[in-house]
Amino acid sequence: MEVYLVRHGETEWSRARRHTGRHLRGLEVDRVLSSPLTRAVTTARLAGFGDRLETSDALLEFDYGDYEGLTTAQIRAARPGWDLFRDGCPGGETVEAAAARARALLADLAASAGRALLFSHGHQLRILAACHLGLPPGAARHLFLGTASLSVLGDEHEWPAILLWNEQEGSGAHVAETGTTGWRGVPG
């Protein structure tokens, strides 16, 4: 199983509604799933995968409850030392609840044994990656994920692994596909 993760993002190109799928060009996948939220669906469409898109609530962003719209600095002004991955959000979901959504999706993808492309949100993708690795969901705090980034989860021999993390389009690198002869870049 290989799972390609794309964090939505507002970039100059997406604001101008330009196609931003060069980074994914040539990638063949069995399933394309997205959070039902507009910013993720729009990113999938702009990347050229809108015609195959399934939405999944498992990919919804973390429910921030009473903290929706606040910055970490604003929250910590009222609650010093607050950590999303340890403390969660009042009126929202716990990190474990978000992890349960991620684990259910990973189990579904593993059962289909194909290559999947997921369009989602920063915190949920970080939690999904931690779950893939068999780590506690709070370990997601160590996995920075920039906007409009690409990551790949898979296996190294029999072990779950991160094959690519936080790749930004325009960085000079292209999506890599694993194969029996090693890595080969998809032409840019």
Backbone as ProteinMPNN parsed JSONL, in Angstrom:
{"seq_chain_A": "MEVYLVRHGETEWSRARRHTGRHLRGLEVDRVLSSPLTRAVTTARLAGFGDRLETSDALLEFDYGDYEGLTTAQIRAARPGWDLFRDGCPGGETVEAAAARARALLADLAASAGRALLFSHGHQLRILAACHLGLPPGAARHLFLGTASLSVLGDEHEWPAILLWNEQEGSGAHVAETGTTGWRGVPG", "coords_chain_A": {"N_chain_A": [[0.839, -1.179, 0.0], [0.562, 2.174, -0.857], [0.259, 5.486, 0.14], [-0.502, 8.601, -0.863], [-0.25, 11.82, 0.321], [-1.78, 14.925, 0.26], [-1.632, 18.093, 1.372], [-4.031, 20.553, 1.534], [-3.886, 23.884, 0.284], [-3.738, 27.42, 0.25], [-2.489, 29.033, -2.321], [-0.728, 31.335, -4.457], [-1.209, 30.385, -7.0], [-3.495, 28.725, -6.653], [-5.334, 30.632, -5.82], [-5.531, 32.063, -8.17], [-6.713, 30.165, -9.643], [-5.205, 28.407, -11.168], [-3.994, 25.409, -12.662], [-2.484, 23.046, -10.586], [-1.189, 20.646, -10.676], [1.266, 19.689, -11.588], [3.236, 18.582, -10.003], [2.183, 16.125, -9.427], [1.833, 14.924, -11.819], [1.599, 12.172, -13.96], [1.306, 10.348, -11.969], [-0.174, 7.375, -11.059], [-3.051, 6.245, -9.571], [-5.211, 4.237, -7.52], [-7.348, 5.047, -5.991], [-8.893, 8.159, -5.175], [-9.272, 10.327, -2.646], [-10.901, 12.835, -0.641], [-11.164, 15.293, 1.904], [-14.381, 16.559, 2.677], [-14.444, 19.314, 2.827], [-14.328, 22.501, 1.266], [-11.775, 23.674, 0.593], [-10.022, 21.503, 0.41], [-11.263, 19.868, -1.528], [-11.219, 21.628, -3.701], [-8.441, 21.851, -4.084], [-7.874, 19.216, -4.905], [-9.293, 19.145, -7.309], [-8.008, 21.198, -8.764], [-5.561, 19.978, -9.02], [-6.097, 18.114, -10.897], [-7.622, 15.831, -10.379], [-10.319, 15.781, -9.974], [-12.368, 14.441, -11.336], [-12.4, 11.851, -10.386], [-12.883, 11.849, -7.748], [-13.635, 10.96, -4.415], [-15.385, 11.822, -1.49], [-14.535, 11.897, 1.987], [-15.371, 11.73, 5.342], [-13.49, 10.971, 7.149], [-11.257, 12.351, 6.532], [-11.677, 14.927, 7.278], [-10.787, 18.109, 8.732], [-9.263, 18.519, 11.927], [-11.472, 18.957, 14.635], [-11.763, 21.945, 16.073], [-13.431, 23.05, 17.951], [-14.243, 25.239, 20.562], [-11.974, 26.672, 20.066], [-11.816, 27.253, 17.418], [-10.679, 29.169, 14.742], [-8.89, 30.624, 16.271], [-5.501, 31.585, 17.056], [-2.522, 29.78, 18.033], [-1.03, 31.381, 19.787], [-3.021, 33.104, 20.778], [-4.658, 31.278, 22.132], [-2.869, 30.301, 24.046], [-2.456, 32.588, 25.534], [-4.634, 32.682, 27.171], [-4.548, 30.156, 28.181], [-1.883, 29.055, 29.306], [0.875, 27.158, 28.043], [-0.632, 25.4, 26.553], [-1.214, 22.626, 24.4], [-2.144, 21.31, 21.418], [-2.045, 18.566, 20.722], [-1.813, 17.274, 23.125], [-3.714, 18.424, 24.825], [-6.079, 18.877, 23.416], [-9.2, 20.387, 22.352], [-11.604, 22.415, 23.907], [-15.016, 21.651, 23.562], [-14.525, 20.597, 21.102], [-12.959, 17.966, 19.214], [-11.082, 15.169, 20.5], [-7.596, 14.323, 20.245], [-7.332, 11.603, 20.095], [-9.848, 10.862, 19.076], [-9.713, 11.969, 16.499], [-7.613, 10.404, 15.603], [-8.828, 7.9, 15.603], [-10.538, 8.151, 13.418], [-8.596, 8.358, 11.429], [-7.259, 5.881, 11.655], [-9.306, 4.076, 10.931], [-9.674, 4.776, 8.249], [-7.109, 4.161, 7.217], [-7.124, 1.374, 7.609], [-9.16, 0.655, 5.825], [-7.979, 1.455, 3.403], [-5.737, -0.236, 3.37], [-6.973, -2.703, 3.102], [-7.859, -2.554, 0.5], [-5.542, -2.568, -0.882], [-4.313, -0.967, -2.84], [-2.959, 1.939, -4.512], [-3.347, 5.068, -3.092], [-4.545, 8.437, -3.176], [-4.735, 11.168, -1.159], [-6.454, 14.084, -0.195], [-6.295, 16.526, 2.142], [-6.13, 18.016, 5.414], [-3.781, 19.832, 7.472], [-3.363, 19.087, 10.365], [-4.895, 16.712, 10.535], [-3.72, 15.067, 8.57], [-1.155, 14.817, 9.635], [-1.707, 13.417, 11.991], [-2.741, 11.086, 10.832], [-0.424, 10.112, 9.579], [1.189, 9.56, 11.834], [-0.355, 7.521, 12.973], [-0.183, 5.596, 10.918], [2.481, 4.894, 11.177], [2.367, 3.544, 13.542], [2.659, 4.944, 15.844], [1.88, 6.827, 18.849], [-0.933, 9.049, 18.581], [-0.314, 11.633, 19.426], [2.311, 11.977, 18.684], [2.24, 13.215, 16.303], [2.738, 15.889, 16.597], [5.379, 16.281, 16.029], [5.66, 16.217, 13.332], [5.926, 18.339, 11.051], [3.993, 19.966, 8.576], [3.74, 21.6, 5.662], [1.681, 23.989, 3.824], [0.01, 23.0, 0.824], [1.6, 20.771, 0.354], [3.256, 17.637, -0.425], [3.287, 14.288, 0.6], [4.372, 10.907, 1.19], [3.269, 7.82, 2.266], [4.211, 4.522, 3.058], [5.781, 1.374, 2.886], [8.802, 0.062, 4.174], [10.468, -2.629, 3.471], [8.989, -4.83, 5.617], [8.004, -2.906, 7.295], [6.039, -0.114, 8.351], [6.483, 3.059, 6.841], [7.634, 6.436, 6.259], [7.882, 7.603, 3.131], [8.269, 9.891, 1.697], [8.271, 13.266, 2.716], [6.543, 16.251, 3.289], [7.041, 17.6, 0.873], [7.469, 20.283, -1.296], [5.958, 21.791, -4.1], [7.89, 23.043, -6.737], [10.27, 22.917, -5.496], [12.208, 21.663, -6.826], [12.289, 18.948, -6.74], [10.533, 15.95, -7.633], [7.545, 13.959, -7.519], [8.127, 10.723, -6.323], [8.158, 7.345, -7.303], [7.897, 4.165, -5.873], [9.586, 1.183, -6.629], [10.635, -2.095, -7.722], [13.211, -1.734, -8.561], [14.113, 0.404, -7.18], [14.029, 3.952, -6.449], [12.487, 6.203, -8.718], [12.178, 9.201, -10.374], [9.224, 10.939, -11.347], [8.922, 12.375, -14.491], [9.322, 15.919, -14.783]], "CA_chain_A": [[0.0, 0.0, 0.0], [1.164, 3.503, -0.848], [-0.73, 6.528, 0.344], [0.007, 9.925, -1.166], [-0.966, 12.818, 1.116], [-1.649, 16.298, -0.217], [-2.27, 19.075, 2.243], [-4.574, 21.67, 0.766], [-3.224, 25.135, 0.603], [-4.026, 28.563, -0.587], [-1.275, 29.583, -2.907], [-1.023, 32.3, -5.514], [-1.779, 29.654, -8.12], [-4.862, 28.29, -6.386], [-6.183, 31.831, -5.824], [-5.737, 32.412, -9.571], [-7.374, 28.981, -10.192], [-4.317, 27.712, -12.093], [-3.81, 23.989, -12.372], [-1.264, 22.882, -9.793], [-0.931, 19.224, -10.595], [2.537, 19.254, -12.199], [3.949, 17.764, -9.021], [1.555, 14.809, -9.406], [1.666, 14.439, -13.182], [2.114, 10.834, -14.199], [1.01, 9.475, -10.841], [-1.342, 6.528, -11.238], [-3.596, 5.834, -8.282], [-6.438, 3.454, -7.583], [-8.422, 5.814, -5.351], [-8.644, 9.559, -4.839], [-10.203, 10.724, -1.591], [-10.705, 14.179, -0.143], [-12.045, 15.88, 2.898], [-15.466, 17.247, 1.979], [-14.331, 20.763, 2.931], [-14.083, 23.117, -0.036], [-10.368, 23.919, 0.273], [-9.404, 20.238, 0.009], [-11.875, 19.465, -2.8], [-10.687, 22.536, -4.723], [-7.057, 21.451, -4.343], [-7.929, 17.978, -5.698], [-9.737, 19.494, -8.663], [-6.934, 21.943, -9.419], [-4.483, 19.028, -9.305], [-6.505, 17.276, -12.02], [-8.213, 14.574, -9.931], [-11.715, 16.014, -9.616], [-13.291, 13.499, -11.972], [-12.362, 10.546, -9.698], [-12.856, 12.2, -6.341], [-14.6, 10.527, -3.399], [-15.147, 12.549, -0.247], [-14.517, 11.053, 3.18], [-15.336, 12.458, 6.608], [-12.267, 10.588, 7.867], [-10.215, 13.313, 6.174], [-12.02, 16.259, 7.777], [-9.818, 18.723, 9.628], [-9.466, 18.396, 13.363], [-12.537, 19.833, 15.129], [-11.156, 22.817, 17.072], [-14.429, 23.454, 18.937], [-14.214, 26.632, 21.024], [-10.747, 27.322, 19.607], [-11.908, 27.479, 15.974], [-10.331, 30.513, 14.307], [-7.889, 31.244, 17.134], [-4.117, 31.169, 16.862], [-1.906, 29.173, 19.212], [-0.672, 32.464, 20.711], [-4.246, 33.566, 21.437], [-5.087, 30.241, 23.07], [-1.907, 30.235, 25.155], [-2.617, 33.772, 26.38], [-5.653, 32.316, 28.168], [-4.245, 28.814, 28.695], [-0.434, 28.889, 29.104], [1.386, 25.803, 27.861], [-1.574, 24.573, 25.794], [-0.689, 21.835, 23.282], [-3.259, 20.654, 20.736], [-1.923, 17.107, 20.711], [-1.95, 16.786, 24.492], [-4.855, 19.002, 25.525], [-7.29, 18.951, 22.613], [-9.916, 21.661, 22.29], [-12.92, 22.337, 24.532], [-16.104, 21.693, 22.592], [-14.085, 19.984, 19.849], [-12.644, 16.548, 19.347], [-9.79, 14.82, 21.08], [-6.636, 13.789, 19.283], [-7.649, 10.173, 19.94], [-11.001, 10.745, 18.17], [-9.196, 12.201, 15.148], [-6.808, 9.216, 15.274], [-9.757, 6.798, 15.288], [-10.945, 8.366, 12.019], [-7.437, 8.05, 10.587], [-7.013, 4.422, 11.671], [-10.355, 3.416, 10.139], [-9.362, 5.004, 6.84], [-5.923, 3.368, 6.882], [-7.545, -0.031, 7.505], [-9.903, 0.539, 4.568], [-7.022, 1.536, 2.302], [-4.914, -1.451, 3.395], [-7.794, -3.807, 2.591], [-7.968, -2.431, -0.957], [-4.185, -2.887, -1.351], [-3.895, -0.176, -3.989], [-2.308, 3.223, -4.273], [-4.38, 6.07, -2.846], [-4.168, 9.842, -3.125], [-5.624, 11.807, -0.195], [-6.394, 15.533, -0.07], [-6.839, 16.79, 3.465], [-5.723, 19.166, 6.211], [-2.518, 19.642, 8.159], [-3.356, 18.285, 11.589], [-5.416, 15.363, 10.31], [-2.71, 14.284, 7.846], [-0.07, 14.521, 10.576], [-2.215, 12.348, 12.862], [-2.826, 9.89, 10.0], [0.939, 9.6, 9.408], [1.605, 8.955, 13.104], [-1.072, 6.239, 13.093], [0.415, 4.669, 9.952], [3.755, 4.429, 11.73], [2.136, 2.83, 14.793], [3.018, 5.839, 16.94], [0.74, 7.478, 19.485], [-1.331, 10.178, 17.747], [0.367, 12.844, 19.874], [3.597, 12.104, 17.987], [2.013, 14.071, 15.137], [3.287, 17.226, 16.881], [6.747, 16.319, 15.506], [5.61, 16.081, 11.876], [5.504, 19.585, 10.416], [3.459, 19.774, 7.23], [3.429, 22.89, 5.055], [0.54, 24.031, 2.918], [0.195, 22.528, -0.549], [2.727, 19.838, 0.348], [3.04, 16.244, -0.785], [3.996, 13.288, 1.4], [4.034, 9.545, 0.782], [3.385, 6.762, 3.271], [4.297, 3.191, 2.47], [6.49, 0.391, 3.689], [10.201, -0.271, 3.895], [10.399, -4.051, 3.775], [7.685, -5.096, 6.24], [7.745, -1.873, 8.296], [5.44, 1.137, 7.873], [7.516, 4.081, 6.7], [7.397, 7.658, 5.498], [8.75, 7.53, 1.958], [8.513, 11.276, 1.3], [7.528, 14.091, 3.667], [6.465, 17.709, 3.221], [7.64, 18.056, -0.377], [6.787, 21.453, -1.837], [6.109, 21.964, -5.537], [8.819, 24.123, -7.03], [11.512, 22.719, -4.755], [13.162, 21.003, -7.704], [12.077, 17.507, -6.678], [9.258, 15.5, -8.166], [7.014, 12.767, -6.882], [8.884, 9.505, -6.605], [7.399, 6.111, -7.199], [8.744, 3.055, -5.467], [9.543, 0.035, -7.51], [11.602, -3.108, -7.334], [14.558, -1.28, -8.874], [14.415, 1.595, -6.404], [13.278, 5.182, -6.708], [12.654, 6.889, -9.991], [11.354, 10.397, -10.37], [8.298, 11.176, -12.449], [9.452, 13.535, -15.211], [8.669, 17.199, -14.523]], "C_chain_A": [[0.885, 1.245, 0.0], [0.043, 4.514, -0.732], [-0.047, 7.872, 0.134], [-0.874, 10.939, -0.447], [-0.718, 14.199, 0.531], [-2.387, 17.192, 0.767], [-2.774, 20.21, 1.359], [-3.757, 22.916, 1.089], [-3.69, 26.238, -0.297], [-2.708, 29.128, -1.039], [-1.684, 30.618, -3.946], [-1.678, 31.59, -6.695], [-3.212, 29.224, -7.847], [-5.812, 29.48, -6.338], [-6.489, 32.258, -7.252], [-6.399, 31.27, -10.337], [-6.54, 28.317, -11.285], [-4.228, 26.252, -11.691], [-2.472, 23.801, -11.682], [-0.856, 21.423, -9.689], [0.382, 18.76, -11.19], [3.287, 18.309, -11.288], [3.428, 16.329, -9.002], [1.408, 14.202, -10.801], [2.318, 13.07, -13.354], [1.842, 9.854, -13.069], [-0.268, 8.693, -11.121], [-1.787, 6.015, -9.882], [-4.891, 5.067, -8.504], [-7.631, 4.202, -6.993], [-7.949, 7.234, -5.08], [-9.712, 9.965, -3.838], [-9.861, 12.119, -1.102], [-11.613, 14.431, 1.043], [-13.18, 16.557, 2.129], [-15.382, 18.774, 2.056], [-13.811, 21.349, 1.621], [-12.604, 23.262, -0.362], [-9.648, 22.642, -0.137], [-9.949, 19.768, -1.34], [-11.337, 20.33, -3.938], [-9.251, 22.173, -5.074], [-7.021, 20.198, -5.207], [-8.331, 18.274, -7.138], [-8.647, 20.233, -9.428], [-5.757, 21.047, -9.783], [-4.855, 18.046, -10.41], [-7.167, 15.969, -11.636], [-9.692, 14.697, -9.584], [-12.69, 15.011, -10.186], [-13.353, 12.141, -11.263], [-12.55, 10.685, -8.197], [-14.003, 11.596, -5.539], [-14.337, 11.383, -2.173], [-15.281, 11.586, 0.925], [-14.435, 11.925, 4.418], [-14.113, 12.094, 7.436], [-11.142, 11.58, 7.616], [-10.544, 14.742, 6.586], [-10.927, 16.788, 8.685], [-10.223, 18.463, 11.065], [-10.543, 19.386, 13.786], [-11.991, 20.64, 16.3], [-12.15, 23.353, 18.102], [-14.361, 24.927, 19.27], [-12.982, 27.386, 20.538], [-10.739, 27.582, 18.103], [-11.601, 28.945, 15.668], [-9.291, 31.215, 15.155], [-6.491, 30.759, 16.773], [-3.612, 30.505, 18.146], [-1.556, 30.248, 20.237], [-1.898, 32.974, 21.461], [-4.721, 32.55, 22.473], [-4.171, 30.219, 24.288], [-1.952, 31.48, 26.05], [-3.632, 33.482, 27.488], [-5.333, 30.991, 28.856], [-2.761, 28.521, 28.467], [-0.033, 27.409, 28.976], [0.481, 24.889, 27.058], [-0.875, 23.892, 24.623], [-1.857, 21.069, 22.678], [-3.207, 19.146, 20.907], [-2.009, 16.484, 22.098], [-3.298, 17.189, 25.093], [-6.15, 19.027, 24.73], [-7.921, 20.327, 22.671], [-11.273, 21.516, 22.97], [-14.021, 22.5, 23.485], [-15.759, 21.071, 21.255], [-13.787, 18.515, 20.061], [-11.3, 16.351, 20.015], [-8.873, 14.326, 19.967], [-6.928, 12.307, 19.051], [-8.854, 9.971, 19.02], [-10.573, 10.977, 16.724], [-8.37, 10.999, 14.686], [-7.7, 8.032, 14.93], [-10.256, 6.926, 13.852], [-9.815, 7.964, 11.077], [-7.188, 6.547, 10.515], [-8.044, 3.669, 10.842], [-10.086, 3.588, 8.649], [-8.153, 4.193, 6.406], [-6.262, 1.884, 6.739], [-8.294, -0.276, 6.204], [-8.948, 0.557, 3.378], [-6.137, 0.293, 2.232], [-5.675, -2.64, 2.825], [-7.914, -3.747, 1.074], [-6.631, -2.647, -1.646], [-3.755, -2.121, -2.593], [-3.159, 1.071, -3.562], [-3.404, 4.28, -4.156], [-3.763, 7.46, -2.783], [-5.201, 10.546, -2.257], [-5.381, 13.307, -0.162], [-7.055, 15.901, 1.247], [-6.158, 18.001, 4.096], [-4.521, 18.808, 7.078], [-2.559, 18.745, 9.377], [-3.861, 16.862, 11.348], [-4.416, 14.498, 9.549], [-1.531, 13.924, 8.746], [-0.474, 13.384, 11.508], [-2.29, 11.034, 12.083], [-1.437, 9.276, 9.808], [1.443, 8.942, 10.689], [0.933, 7.598, 13.286], [-0.5, 5.196, 12.141], [1.701, 4.06, 10.507], [3.592, 3.624, 13.014], [2.522, 3.647, 16.016], [1.76, 6.364, 17.623], [0.356, 8.709, 18.66], [-0.684, 11.494, 18.161], [1.723, 13.041, 19.232], [3.466, 12.969, 16.738], [2.568, 15.468, 15.344], [4.688, 17.385, 16.286], [6.806, 16.283, 13.975], [5.074, 17.365, 11.244], [5.051, 19.302, 8.991], [3.034, 21.126, 6.68], [2.222, 22.82, 4.143], [0.949, 23.592, 1.527], [1.378, 21.573, -0.667], [2.28, 18.431, -0.034], [3.884, 15.361, 0.118], [3.564, 11.919, 0.924], [4.29, 8.596, 1.943], [3.426, 5.425, 2.557], [4.987, 2.262, 3.429], [7.935, 0.307, 3.228], [10.362, -1.69, 4.396], [9.046, -4.307, 4.44], [7.271, -4.022, 7.233], [7.06, -0.657, 7.678], [6.506, 2.231, 7.868], [6.956, 5.331, 6.037], [8.393, 7.632, 4.348], [9.12, 8.911, 1.428], [7.699, 12.133, 2.261], [7.673, 15.569, 3.332], [7.158, 18.276, 1.989], [6.804, 19.209, -0.929], [7.021, 21.528, -3.339], [7.008, 23.166, -5.78], [10.145, 23.964, -6.306], [12.582, 22.045, -5.613], [13.016, 19.496, -7.707], [10.703, 17.18, -7.255], [8.819, 14.271, -7.392], [7.849, 11.572, -7.276], [7.965, 8.316, -6.459], [8.363, 5.02, -6.759], [8.563, 1.925, -6.459], [10.618, -0.945, -7.099], [13.03, -2.684, -7.635], [14.925, 0.002, -8.135], [13.571, 2.78, -6.808], [13.536, 5.686, -8.098], [11.693, 8.067, -10.002], [10.417, 10.417, -11.551], [8.771, 12.423, -13.166], [8.638, 14.789, -14.917], [8.518, 17.946, -15.785]], "O_chain_A": [[1.84, 1.341, 0.771], [-0.98, 4.419, -1.409], [0.873, 8.234, 0.867], [-2.097, 10.92, -0.589], [0.431, 14.595, 0.329], [-3.595, 17.066, 0.968], [-2.032, 20.754, 0.541], [-3.025, 22.954, 2.077], [-4.001, 26.019, -1.468], [-1.917, 29.634, -0.244], [-2.865, 30.749, -4.268], [-2.594, 32.128, -7.317], [-4.065, 29.345, -8.726], [-6.963, 29.371, -6.76], [-7.579, 32.759, -7.527], [-6.624, 31.381, -11.542], [-7.088, 27.734, -12.22], [-4.37, 25.908, -10.518], [-1.452, 24.326, -12.129], [-0.239, 21.019, -8.704], [0.61, 17.555, -11.296], [3.903, 17.347, -11.747], [4.15, 15.415, -8.605], [0.91, 13.085, -10.941], [3.455, 12.853, -12.935], [2.119, 8.662, -13.199], [-1.317, 9.279, -11.387], [-1.003, 5.426, -9.138], [-5.568, 5.221, -9.52], [-8.77, 4.024, -7.427], [-6.777, 7.479, -4.797], [-10.905, 9.95, -4.142], [-8.706, 12.542, -1.135], [-12.692, 13.85, 1.158], [-12.955, 17.075, 1.035], [-16.174, 19.461, 1.411], [-12.959, 20.759, 0.957], [-12.207, 22.996, -1.496], [-8.739, 22.699, -0.965], [-9.187, 19.322, -2.197], [-11.034, 19.82, -5.017], [-8.883, 22.188, -6.249], [-6.227, 20.117, -6.144], [-7.765, 17.71, -8.074], [-8.39, 19.938, -10.595], [-5.037, 21.322, -10.743], [-4.026, 17.232, -10.82], [-7.272, 15.071, -12.472], [-10.254, 13.798, -8.96], [-13.733, 14.752, -9.586], [-14.27, 11.36, -11.517], [-12.387, 9.713, -7.46], [-15.171, 11.696, -5.914], [-13.18, 11.648, -1.845], [-16.024, 10.606, 0.873], [-13.541, 12.762, 4.538], [-13.738, 12.841, 8.34], [-10.185, 11.649, 8.387], [-9.788, 15.666, 6.286], [-10.221, 16.015, 9.333], [-11.392, 18.218, 11.365], [-10.532, 20.535, 13.344], [-11.777, 20.103, 17.387], [-11.747, 24.045, 19.037], [-14.413, 25.774, 18.378], [-12.95, 28.615, 20.594], [-9.749, 28.084, 17.571], [-12.189, 29.849, 16.262], [-8.846, 32.305, 14.795], [-6.321, 29.658, 16.249], [-4.211, 30.657, 19.211], [-1.765, 30.048, 21.433], [-1.818, 33.249, 22.658], [-5.138, 32.926, 23.568], [-4.638, 30.129, 25.424], [-1.528, 31.424, 27.204], [-3.5, 33.979, 28.606], [-5.786, 30.735, 29.971], [-2.417, 27.808, 27.525], [-0.532, 26.543, 29.696], [0.794, 23.709, 26.895], [-0.05, 24.499, 23.94], [-2.49, 20.263, 23.36], [-4.223, 18.518, 21.206], [-2.255, 15.284, 22.223], [-3.942, 16.398, 25.782], [-7.222, 19.184, 25.315], [-7.261, 21.312, 22.999], [-12.023, 20.593, 22.651], [-13.954, 23.384, 22.63], [-16.603, 21.019, 20.361], [-14.309, 17.894, 20.987], [-10.483, 17.27, 20.081], [-9.33, 13.958, 18.885], [-6.785, 11.814, 17.932], [-8.883, 9.005, 18.258], [-11.016, 10.265, 15.823], [-8.421, 10.62, 13.516], [-7.36, 7.239, 14.052], [-10.382, 5.925, 13.146], [-10.044, 7.313, 10.058], [-6.935, 6.005, 9.439], [-7.699, 2.727, 10.128], [-10.254, 2.647, 7.873], [-8.169, 3.594, 5.331], [-5.744, 1.213, 5.847], [-8.088, -1.298, 5.55], [-9.094, -0.238, 2.45], [-5.823, -0.178, 1.139], [-5.094, -3.487, 2.146], [-8.058, -4.785, 0.427], [-6.583, -2.881, -2.854], [-2.897, -2.601, -3.334], [-2.786, 1.232, -2.4], [-4.28, 4.375, -5.015], [-2.609, 7.63, -2.389], [-6.393, 10.533, -2.565], [-4.236, 13.754, -0.106], [-8.237, 15.623, 1.452], [-5.674, 18.891, 3.398], [-4.278, 17.639, 7.378], [-1.855, 17.736, 9.42], [-3.31, 15.909, 11.9], [-4.277, 13.312, 9.851], [-0.971, 12.834, 8.625], [0.326, 12.49, 11.784], [-1.941, 9.981, 12.616], [-1.288, 8.056, 9.867], [2.06, 7.878, 10.635], [1.576, 6.635, 13.706], [-0.349, 4.034, 12.517], [1.971, 2.872, 10.329], [4.568, 3.076, 13.526], [2.694, 3.097, 17.104], [0.683, 6.344, 17.028], [1.236, 9.356, 18.093], [-0.521, 12.385, 17.327], [2.244, 14.156, 19.229], [4.47, 13.406, 16.177], [2.845, 16.169, 14.371], [5.136, 18.509, 16.064], [7.891, 16.316, 13.396], [3.885, 17.454, 10.938], [5.657, 18.494, 8.287], [2.081, 21.73, 7.171], [1.79, 21.74, 3.738], [2.089, 23.788, 1.106], [2.077, 21.57, -1.68], [1.099, 18.089, 0.027], [5.054, 15.651, 0.37], [2.502, 11.779, 0.317], [5.376, 8.572, 2.523], [2.739, 5.231, 1.554], [4.8, 2.35, 4.643], [8.24, 0.463, 2.046], [10.391, -1.931, 5.603], [8.021, -4.004, 3.828], [6.285, -4.198, 7.949], [7.452, -0.212, 6.599], [7.328, 2.315, 8.781], [5.938, 5.285, 5.346], [9.604, 7.639, 4.568], [10.157, 9.08, 0.787], [6.567, 11.783, 2.594], [8.778, 16.069, 3.12], [7.794, 19.327, 2.065], [5.58, 19.115, -1.016], [8.147, 21.351, -3.804], [6.892, 24.186, -5.101], [11.049, 24.782, -6.478], [13.721, 21.878, -5.178], [13.561, 18.826, -8.584], [9.831, 18.043, -7.345], [9.613, 13.629, -6.704], [8.234, 11.429, -8.436], [7.096, 8.291, -5.588], [9.503, 4.961, -7.218], [7.494, 1.755, -7.047], [11.427, -0.652, -6.218], [13.969, -3.209, -7.037], [15.946, 0.618, -8.437], [12.523, 2.627, -7.434], [14.655, 5.613, -8.605], [10.518, 7.919, -9.667], [10.771, 9.964, -12.639], [9.004, 13.443, -12.519], [7.412, 14.732, -14.815], [7.988, 19.057, -15.785]]}, "name": "protein", "num_of_chains": 1, "seq": "MEVYLVRHGETEWSRARRHTGRHLRGLEVDRVLSSPLTRAVTTARLAGFGDRLETSDALLEFDYGDYEGLTTAQIRAARPGWDLFRDGCPGGETVEAAAARARALLADLAASAGRALLFSHGHQLRILAACHLGLPPGAARHLFLGTASLSVLGDEHEWPAILLWNEQEGSGAHVAETGTTGWRGVPG"}
